[in-house]
Short mmCIF file of C-alpha atoms in Angstrom, two decimals:
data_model
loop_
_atom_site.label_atom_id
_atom_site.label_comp_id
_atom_site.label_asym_id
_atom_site.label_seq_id
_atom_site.Cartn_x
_atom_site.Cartn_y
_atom_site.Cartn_z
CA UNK A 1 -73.93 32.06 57.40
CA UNK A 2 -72.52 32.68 54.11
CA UNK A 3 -69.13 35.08 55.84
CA UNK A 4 -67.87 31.51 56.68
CA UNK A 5 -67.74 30.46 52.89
CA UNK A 6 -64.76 31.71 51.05
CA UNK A 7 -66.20 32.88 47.80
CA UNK A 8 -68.95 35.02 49.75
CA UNK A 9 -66.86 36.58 52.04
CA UNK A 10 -64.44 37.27 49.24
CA UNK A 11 -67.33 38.53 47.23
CA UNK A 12 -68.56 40.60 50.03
CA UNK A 13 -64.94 42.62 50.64
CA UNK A 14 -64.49 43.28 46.90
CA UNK A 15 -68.05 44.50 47.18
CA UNK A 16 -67.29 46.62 50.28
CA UNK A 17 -64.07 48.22 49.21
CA UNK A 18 -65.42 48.90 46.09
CA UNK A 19 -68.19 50.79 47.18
CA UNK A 20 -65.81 52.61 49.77
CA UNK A 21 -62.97 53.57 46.76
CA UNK A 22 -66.22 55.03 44.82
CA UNK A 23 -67.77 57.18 48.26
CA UNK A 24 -65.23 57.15 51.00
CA UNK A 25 -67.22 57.22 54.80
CA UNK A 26 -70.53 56.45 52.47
CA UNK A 27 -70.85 59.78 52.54
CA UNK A 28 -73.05 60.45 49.42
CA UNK A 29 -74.30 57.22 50.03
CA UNK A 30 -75.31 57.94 53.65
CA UNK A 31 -77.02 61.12 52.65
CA UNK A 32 -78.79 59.82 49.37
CA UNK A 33 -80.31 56.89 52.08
CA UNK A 34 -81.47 60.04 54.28
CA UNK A 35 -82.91 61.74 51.92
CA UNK A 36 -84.91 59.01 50.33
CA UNK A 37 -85.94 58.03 53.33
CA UNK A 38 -87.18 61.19 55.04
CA UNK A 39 -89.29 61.34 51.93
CA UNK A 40 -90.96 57.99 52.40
CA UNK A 41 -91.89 58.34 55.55
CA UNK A 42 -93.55 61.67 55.19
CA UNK A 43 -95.67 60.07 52.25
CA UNK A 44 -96.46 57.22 54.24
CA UNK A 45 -97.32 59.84 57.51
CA UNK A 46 -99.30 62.12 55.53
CA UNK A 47 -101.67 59.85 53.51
CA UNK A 48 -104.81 61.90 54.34
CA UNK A 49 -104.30 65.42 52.64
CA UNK A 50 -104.39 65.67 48.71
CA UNK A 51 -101.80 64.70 46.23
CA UNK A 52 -99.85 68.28 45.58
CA UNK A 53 -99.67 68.61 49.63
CA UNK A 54 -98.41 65.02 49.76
CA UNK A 55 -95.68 65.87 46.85
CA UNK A 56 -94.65 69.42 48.70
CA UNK A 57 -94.39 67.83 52.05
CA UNK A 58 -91.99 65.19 50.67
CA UNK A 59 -90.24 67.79 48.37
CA UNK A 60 -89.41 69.62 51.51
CA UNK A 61 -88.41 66.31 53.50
CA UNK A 62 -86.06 65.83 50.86
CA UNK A 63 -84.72 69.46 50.37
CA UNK A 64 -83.89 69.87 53.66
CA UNK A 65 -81.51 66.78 54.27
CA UNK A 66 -79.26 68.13 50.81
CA UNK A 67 -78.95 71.47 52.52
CA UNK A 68 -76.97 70.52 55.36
CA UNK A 69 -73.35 71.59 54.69
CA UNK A 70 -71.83 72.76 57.63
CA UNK A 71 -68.98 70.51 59.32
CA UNK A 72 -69.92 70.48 63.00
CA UNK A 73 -72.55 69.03 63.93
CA UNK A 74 -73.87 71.86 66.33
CA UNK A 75 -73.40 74.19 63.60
CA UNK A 76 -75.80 71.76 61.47
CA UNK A 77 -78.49 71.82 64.07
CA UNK A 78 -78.66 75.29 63.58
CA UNK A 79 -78.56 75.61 60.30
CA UNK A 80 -81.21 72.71 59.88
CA UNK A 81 -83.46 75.23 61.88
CA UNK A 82 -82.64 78.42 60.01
CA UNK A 83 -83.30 76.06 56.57
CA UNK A 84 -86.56 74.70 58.16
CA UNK A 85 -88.03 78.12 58.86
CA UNK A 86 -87.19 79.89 55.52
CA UNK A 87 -88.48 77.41 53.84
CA UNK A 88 -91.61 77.48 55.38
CA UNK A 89 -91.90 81.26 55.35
CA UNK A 90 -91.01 80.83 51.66
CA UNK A 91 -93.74 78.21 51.36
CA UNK A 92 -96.11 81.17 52.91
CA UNK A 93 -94.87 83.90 50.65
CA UNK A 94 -95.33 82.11 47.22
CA UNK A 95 -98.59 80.24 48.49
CA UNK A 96 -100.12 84.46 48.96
CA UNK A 97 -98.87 85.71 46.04
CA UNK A 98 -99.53 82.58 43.71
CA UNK A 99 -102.63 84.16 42.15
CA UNK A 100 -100.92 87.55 41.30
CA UNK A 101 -98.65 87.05 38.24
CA UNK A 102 -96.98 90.43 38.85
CA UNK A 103 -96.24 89.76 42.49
CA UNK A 104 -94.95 86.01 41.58
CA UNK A 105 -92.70 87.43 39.16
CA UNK A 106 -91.36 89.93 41.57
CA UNK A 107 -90.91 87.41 44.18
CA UNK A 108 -88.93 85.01 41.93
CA UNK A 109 -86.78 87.36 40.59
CA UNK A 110 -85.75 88.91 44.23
CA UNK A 111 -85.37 85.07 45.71
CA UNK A 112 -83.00 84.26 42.75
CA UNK A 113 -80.37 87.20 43.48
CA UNK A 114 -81.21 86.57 47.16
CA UNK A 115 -79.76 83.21 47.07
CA UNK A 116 -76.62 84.08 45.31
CA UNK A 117 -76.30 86.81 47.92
CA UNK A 118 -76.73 84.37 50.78
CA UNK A 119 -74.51 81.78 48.96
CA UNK A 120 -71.23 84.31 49.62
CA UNK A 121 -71.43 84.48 53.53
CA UNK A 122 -70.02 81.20 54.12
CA UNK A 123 -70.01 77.26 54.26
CA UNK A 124 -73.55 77.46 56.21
CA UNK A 125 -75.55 79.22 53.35
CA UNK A 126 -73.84 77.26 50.64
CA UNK A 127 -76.49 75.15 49.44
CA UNK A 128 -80.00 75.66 51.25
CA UNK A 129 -80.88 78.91 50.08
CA UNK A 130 -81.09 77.03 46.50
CA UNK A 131 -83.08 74.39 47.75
CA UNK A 132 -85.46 77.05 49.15
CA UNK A 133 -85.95 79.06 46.43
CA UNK A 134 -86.45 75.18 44.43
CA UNK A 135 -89.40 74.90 46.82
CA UNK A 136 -90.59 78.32 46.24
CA UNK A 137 -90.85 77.58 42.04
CA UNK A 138 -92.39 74.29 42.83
CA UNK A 139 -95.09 75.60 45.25
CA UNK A 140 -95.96 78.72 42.10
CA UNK A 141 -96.16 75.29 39.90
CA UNK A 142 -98.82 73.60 41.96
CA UNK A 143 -102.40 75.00 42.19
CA UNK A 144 -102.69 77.68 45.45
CA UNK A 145 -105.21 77.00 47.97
CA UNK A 146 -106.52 79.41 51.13
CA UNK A 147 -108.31 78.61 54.51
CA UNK A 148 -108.14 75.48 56.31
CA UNK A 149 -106.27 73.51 53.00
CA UNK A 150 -103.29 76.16 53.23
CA UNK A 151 -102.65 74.99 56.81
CA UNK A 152 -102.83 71.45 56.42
CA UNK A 153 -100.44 71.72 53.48
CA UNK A 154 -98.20 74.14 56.14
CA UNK A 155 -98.26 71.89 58.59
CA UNK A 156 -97.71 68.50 56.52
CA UNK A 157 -94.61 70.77 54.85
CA UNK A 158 -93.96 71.55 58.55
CA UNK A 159 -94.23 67.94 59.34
CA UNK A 160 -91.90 66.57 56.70
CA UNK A 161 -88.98 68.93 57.70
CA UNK A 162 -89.45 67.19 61.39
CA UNK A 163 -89.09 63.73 60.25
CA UNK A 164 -86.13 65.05 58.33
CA UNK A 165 -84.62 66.21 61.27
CA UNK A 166 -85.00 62.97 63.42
CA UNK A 167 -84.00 61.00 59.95
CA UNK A 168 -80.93 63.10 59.77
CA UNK A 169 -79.76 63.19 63.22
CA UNK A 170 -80.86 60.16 65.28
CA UNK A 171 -82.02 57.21 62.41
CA UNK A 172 -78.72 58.01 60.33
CA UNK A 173 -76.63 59.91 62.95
CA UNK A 174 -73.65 61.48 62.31
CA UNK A 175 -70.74 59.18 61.60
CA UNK A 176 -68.25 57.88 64.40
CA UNK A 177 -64.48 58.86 64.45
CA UNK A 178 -63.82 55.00 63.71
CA UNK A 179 -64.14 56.26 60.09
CA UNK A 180 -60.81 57.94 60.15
CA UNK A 181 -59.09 55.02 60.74
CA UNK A 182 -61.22 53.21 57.94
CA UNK A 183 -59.93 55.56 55.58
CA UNK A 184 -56.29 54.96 56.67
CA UNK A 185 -57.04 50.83 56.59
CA UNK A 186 -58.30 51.19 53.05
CA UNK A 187 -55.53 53.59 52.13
CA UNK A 188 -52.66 50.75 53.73
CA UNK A 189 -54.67 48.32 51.40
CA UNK A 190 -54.59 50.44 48.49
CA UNK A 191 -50.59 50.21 49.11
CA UNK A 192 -50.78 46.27 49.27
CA UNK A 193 -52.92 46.15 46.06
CA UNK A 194 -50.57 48.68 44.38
CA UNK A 195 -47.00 47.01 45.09
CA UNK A 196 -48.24 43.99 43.40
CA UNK A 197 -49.95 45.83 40.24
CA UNK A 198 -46.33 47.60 39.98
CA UNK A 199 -44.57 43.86 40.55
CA UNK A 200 -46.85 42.57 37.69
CA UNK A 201 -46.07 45.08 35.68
CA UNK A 202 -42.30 44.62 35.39
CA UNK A 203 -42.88 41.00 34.74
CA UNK A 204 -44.14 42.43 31.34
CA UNK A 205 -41.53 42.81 27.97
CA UNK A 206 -42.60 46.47 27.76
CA UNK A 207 -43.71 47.78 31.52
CA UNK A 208 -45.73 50.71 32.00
CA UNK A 209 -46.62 50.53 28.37
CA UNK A 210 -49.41 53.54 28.80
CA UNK A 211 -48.12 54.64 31.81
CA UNK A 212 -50.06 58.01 31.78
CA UNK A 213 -52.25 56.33 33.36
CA UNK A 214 -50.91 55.23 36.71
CA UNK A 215 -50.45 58.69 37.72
CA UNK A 216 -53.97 59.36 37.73
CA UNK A 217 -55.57 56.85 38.96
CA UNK A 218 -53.47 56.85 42.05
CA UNK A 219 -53.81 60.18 42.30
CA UNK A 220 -57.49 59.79 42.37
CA UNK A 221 -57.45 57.35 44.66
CA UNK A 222 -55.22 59.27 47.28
CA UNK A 223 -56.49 62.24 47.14
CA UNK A 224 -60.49 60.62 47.98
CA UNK A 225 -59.26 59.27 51.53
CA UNK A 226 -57.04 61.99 52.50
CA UNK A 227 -59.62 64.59 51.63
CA UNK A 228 -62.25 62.58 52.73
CA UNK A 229 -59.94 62.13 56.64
CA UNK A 230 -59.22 65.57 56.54
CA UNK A 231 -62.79 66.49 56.61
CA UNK A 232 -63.65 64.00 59.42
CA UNK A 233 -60.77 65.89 61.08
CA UNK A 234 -62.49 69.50 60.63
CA UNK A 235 -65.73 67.88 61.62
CA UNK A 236 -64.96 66.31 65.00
CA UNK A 237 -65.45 68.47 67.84
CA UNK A 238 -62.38 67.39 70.45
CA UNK A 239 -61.86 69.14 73.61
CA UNK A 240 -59.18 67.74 74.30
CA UNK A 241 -56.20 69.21 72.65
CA UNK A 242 -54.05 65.99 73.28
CA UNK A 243 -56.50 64.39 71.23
CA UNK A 244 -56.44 67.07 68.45
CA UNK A 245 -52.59 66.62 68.53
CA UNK A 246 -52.61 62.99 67.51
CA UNK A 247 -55.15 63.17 64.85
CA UNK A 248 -53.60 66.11 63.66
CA UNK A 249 -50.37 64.15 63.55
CA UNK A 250 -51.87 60.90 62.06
CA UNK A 251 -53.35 63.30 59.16
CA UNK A 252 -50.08 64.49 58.30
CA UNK A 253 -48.29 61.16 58.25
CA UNK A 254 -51.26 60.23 55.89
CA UNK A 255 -50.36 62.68 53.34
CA UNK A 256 -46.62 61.97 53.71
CA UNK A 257 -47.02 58.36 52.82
CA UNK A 258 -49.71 59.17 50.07
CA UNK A 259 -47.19 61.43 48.40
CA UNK A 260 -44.08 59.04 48.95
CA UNK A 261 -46.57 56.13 47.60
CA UNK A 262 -47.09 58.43 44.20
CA UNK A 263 -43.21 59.53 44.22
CA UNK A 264 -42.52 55.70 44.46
CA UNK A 265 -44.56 54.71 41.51
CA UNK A 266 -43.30 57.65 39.44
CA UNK A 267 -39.54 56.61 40.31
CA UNK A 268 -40.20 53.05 39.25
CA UNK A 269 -41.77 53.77 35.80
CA UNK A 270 -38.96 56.13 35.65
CA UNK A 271 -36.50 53.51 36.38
CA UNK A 272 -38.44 51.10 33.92
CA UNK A 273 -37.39 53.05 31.06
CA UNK A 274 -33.55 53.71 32.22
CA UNK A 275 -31.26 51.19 31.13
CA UNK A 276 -30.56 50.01 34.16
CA UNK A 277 -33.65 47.72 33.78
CA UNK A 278 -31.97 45.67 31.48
CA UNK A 279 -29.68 44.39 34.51
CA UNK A 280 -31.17 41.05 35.65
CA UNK A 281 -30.00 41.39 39.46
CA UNK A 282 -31.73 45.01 39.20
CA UNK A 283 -35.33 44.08 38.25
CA UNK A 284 -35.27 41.08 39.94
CA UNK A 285 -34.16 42.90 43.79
CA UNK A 286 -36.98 46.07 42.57
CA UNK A 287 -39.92 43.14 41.81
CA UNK A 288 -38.20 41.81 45.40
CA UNK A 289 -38.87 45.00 46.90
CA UNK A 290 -42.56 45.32 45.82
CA UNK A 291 -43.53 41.95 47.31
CA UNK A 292 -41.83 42.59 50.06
CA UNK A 293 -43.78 46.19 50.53
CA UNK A 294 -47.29 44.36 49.93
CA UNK A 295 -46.49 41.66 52.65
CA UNK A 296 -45.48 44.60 55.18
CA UNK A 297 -48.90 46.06 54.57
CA UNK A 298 -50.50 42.59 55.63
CA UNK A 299 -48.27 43.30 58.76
CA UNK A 300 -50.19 46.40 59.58
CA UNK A 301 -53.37 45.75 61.74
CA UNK A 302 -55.84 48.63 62.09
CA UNK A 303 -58.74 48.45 64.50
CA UNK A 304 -61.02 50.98 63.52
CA UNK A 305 -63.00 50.42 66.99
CA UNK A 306 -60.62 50.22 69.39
CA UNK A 307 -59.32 53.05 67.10
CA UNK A 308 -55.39 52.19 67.17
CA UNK A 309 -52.67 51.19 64.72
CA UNK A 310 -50.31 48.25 65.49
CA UNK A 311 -47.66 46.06 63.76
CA UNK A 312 -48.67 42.43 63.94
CA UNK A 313 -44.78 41.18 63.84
CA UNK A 314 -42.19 44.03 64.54
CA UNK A 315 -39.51 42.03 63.32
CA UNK A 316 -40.95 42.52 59.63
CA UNK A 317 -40.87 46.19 60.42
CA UNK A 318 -38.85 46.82 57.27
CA UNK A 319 -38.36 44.96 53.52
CA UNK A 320 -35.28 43.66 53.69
CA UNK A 321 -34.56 44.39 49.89
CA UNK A 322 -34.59 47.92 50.63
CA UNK A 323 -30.79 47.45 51.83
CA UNK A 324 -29.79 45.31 48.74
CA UNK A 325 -30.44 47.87 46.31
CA UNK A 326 -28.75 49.74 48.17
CA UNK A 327 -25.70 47.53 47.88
CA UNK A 328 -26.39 47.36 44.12
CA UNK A 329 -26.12 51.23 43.99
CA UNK A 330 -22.97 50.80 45.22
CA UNK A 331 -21.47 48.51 43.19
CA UNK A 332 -22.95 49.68 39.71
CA UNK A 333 -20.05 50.23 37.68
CA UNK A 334 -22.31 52.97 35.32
CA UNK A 335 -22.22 56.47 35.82
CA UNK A 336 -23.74 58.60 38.62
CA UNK A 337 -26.30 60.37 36.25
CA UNK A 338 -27.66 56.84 35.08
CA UNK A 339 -27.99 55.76 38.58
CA UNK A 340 -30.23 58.64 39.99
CA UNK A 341 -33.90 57.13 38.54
CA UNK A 342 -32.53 54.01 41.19
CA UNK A 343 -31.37 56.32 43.56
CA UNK A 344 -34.93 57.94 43.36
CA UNK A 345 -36.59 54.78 43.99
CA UNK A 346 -34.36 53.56 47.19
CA UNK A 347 -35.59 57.09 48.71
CA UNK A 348 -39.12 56.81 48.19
CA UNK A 349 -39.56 53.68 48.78
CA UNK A 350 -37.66 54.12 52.12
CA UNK A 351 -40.06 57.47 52.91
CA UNK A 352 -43.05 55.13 52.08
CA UNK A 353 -41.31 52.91 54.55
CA UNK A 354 -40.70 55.34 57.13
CA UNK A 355 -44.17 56.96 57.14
CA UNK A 356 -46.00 53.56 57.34
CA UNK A 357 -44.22 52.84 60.39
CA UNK A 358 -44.91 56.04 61.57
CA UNK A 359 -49.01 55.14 61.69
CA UNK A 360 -47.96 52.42 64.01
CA UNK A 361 -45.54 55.57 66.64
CA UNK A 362 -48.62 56.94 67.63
CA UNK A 363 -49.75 56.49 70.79
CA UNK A 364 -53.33 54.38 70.87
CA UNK A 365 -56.29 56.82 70.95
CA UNK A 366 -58.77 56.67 73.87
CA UNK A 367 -61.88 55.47 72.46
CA UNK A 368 -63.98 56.02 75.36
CA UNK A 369 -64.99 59.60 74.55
CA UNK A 370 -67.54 59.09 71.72
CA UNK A 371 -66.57 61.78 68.87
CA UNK A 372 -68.75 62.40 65.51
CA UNK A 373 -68.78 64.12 62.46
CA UNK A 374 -70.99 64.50 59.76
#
């Protein structure tokens, strides 16, 4: 109801490509929502023992979901097991020798060089050894208890890590490879939104007045979804090596038009402080340019679901101002060395050009083979 009012829907993309600039994929997002609410559920499933079993069995809930690193999923099935069972047996240890101070000590001391041990064999190990041995120092915290009470509080622990498991891998399941193209949507609006902050800004008397800036926060930006894609990349698990080729390939062009995007906005506060700025005909075709760049993003239509990458118009395939600066290069009666921060700009903005075009070579991907990553 409220998508077909303008301000909502408005309100509700700022709101969603804010959130997705801050946690590209959701990721932390995803696996705070896991964790919180693997823990819920076990308190609300295991309302009969007492308080401190209650606490542990959500503790562990929660402990296990964070230790998942691994990139494949099979390879996180696994290690959700081996974290499962250590941290039970763990559980066991420290529960026995919680009324021996001697043989606590001992314990805690050999876990905490055992986890940095663990911590150097690879990806796998990198974070739930720490969450075990967290267990382990909250179980000597809580009063011990023997018998019958040590296995309910066992098997309520035991329980938790379950409903982790079915939390982690079939309530929130790994995410779809639609979330690679996501990333390059948002990065193809992050190109709209920046052409027109870089137009504004040569409207002003003094451009790029602190423009240490820029460089950062682009650079920020960039490097979030192109990490964030080339993880998704690692993670899926494609037989098919045609398959591999094209993601492989659409990953590359990524990076080729994030670094032409940062070259362009270097060469243009570059060229903001050359003279040649003070040439009417100049700024006016480079603020041409820009607004012609942002209305060739809106060109670009990504379908994250039918997972393919298509020009809406292809005779807009190219800003047209891209040629008249080029004539203006030409006819500049100043010297070669004053003309190479405009010569800069006419070849990044062509690469950006070229490599946004280049999303829209590749051949559509089949999206009938369902592919996931973490």
């Amino acid at each position: 109801m409220f998508d077909s009012i303008p301000f909502f829907r408005h309100l509700k993309q700022r709101i969603t490509h804010t959130l997705w600039e801050t946690d590209p994929g959701y990721l932390h997002l995803r696996q705070g929502g896991r964790t919180l609410i693997a823990a819920l559920t076990t308190l609300l499933v295991c309302f009969w023992p007492d308080l401190y079993t209650r606490v542990l069995a959500c503790f562990a809930a929660g402990l296990v979901c964070q230790g998942i690193s691994d990139a494949k999923i099979s390879s996180q099935k696994t290690t959700f097991a081996i974290a499962a069972v250590a941290l039970l047996a763990n559980f066991a240890l420290v529960s026995y020798a919680n009324p021996y101070p001697l043989a606590m000590a001992i314990i805690i001391i050999c876990a905490s060089f055992a986890v940095f041990a663990l911590r150097n064999l690879g990806p796998r190990y990198a974070l739930f050894p720490l969450f075990i041995w967290i267990m382990g120092f909250i179980t000597s915290i809580f009063p011990s208890v023997t018998g019958f009470a040590f296995i309910m509080r066992l098997g309520c622990i035991a329980l938790g890590c379950g409903i982790s498991f079915l939390v982690y891998f079939y309530l929130l399941p790994p995410r779809p490879l639609s979330y690679f193209f996501k990333n390059i949507r948002y990065f193809i609006i992050l190109v709209h939104s920046r052409s027109l902050t870089l137009e504004q800004q040569l409207q002003q008397p003094n451009p790029f007045k602190m423009k240490g800036k820029y460089p950062l926060q682009l650079r920020r930006s960039l490097r979030k979804y192109y990490l964030h894609n080339q993880t998704l990349l690692e993670s899926f698990e494609i037989a098919n090596s045609t398959r591999k080729n094209l993601f492989s390939s659409l990953l590359a062009t990524h990076y080729l038009a994030g670094k032409a995007l940062l070259m362009l906005q270097d060469n243009l506060i570059a060229l903001a402080h050359s003279p040649l700025i003070e040439e009417i005909e100049i700024k006016t075709t480079l603020r041409q340019s820009l607004k012609e760049m942002s209305a060739f993003t809106q060109n670009i239509y990504v379908d994250s679901r039918a997972l393919k990458i298509v020009l809406k118009d292809k005779s807009l395939a190219y800003p047209k101002s891209i040629h008249t600066l080029k004539e203006l290069l030409e006819k500049s009666p100043l010297n070669i060395a004053d003309l190479v921060p405009l010569y800069q700009f006419i070849n990044s903005l062509n690469e950006l050009c070229d490599c946004l075009c280049a999303f829209t070579d590749e051949p559509t991907v089949d999206a009938e083979e369902p592919v996931y990553a973490q």
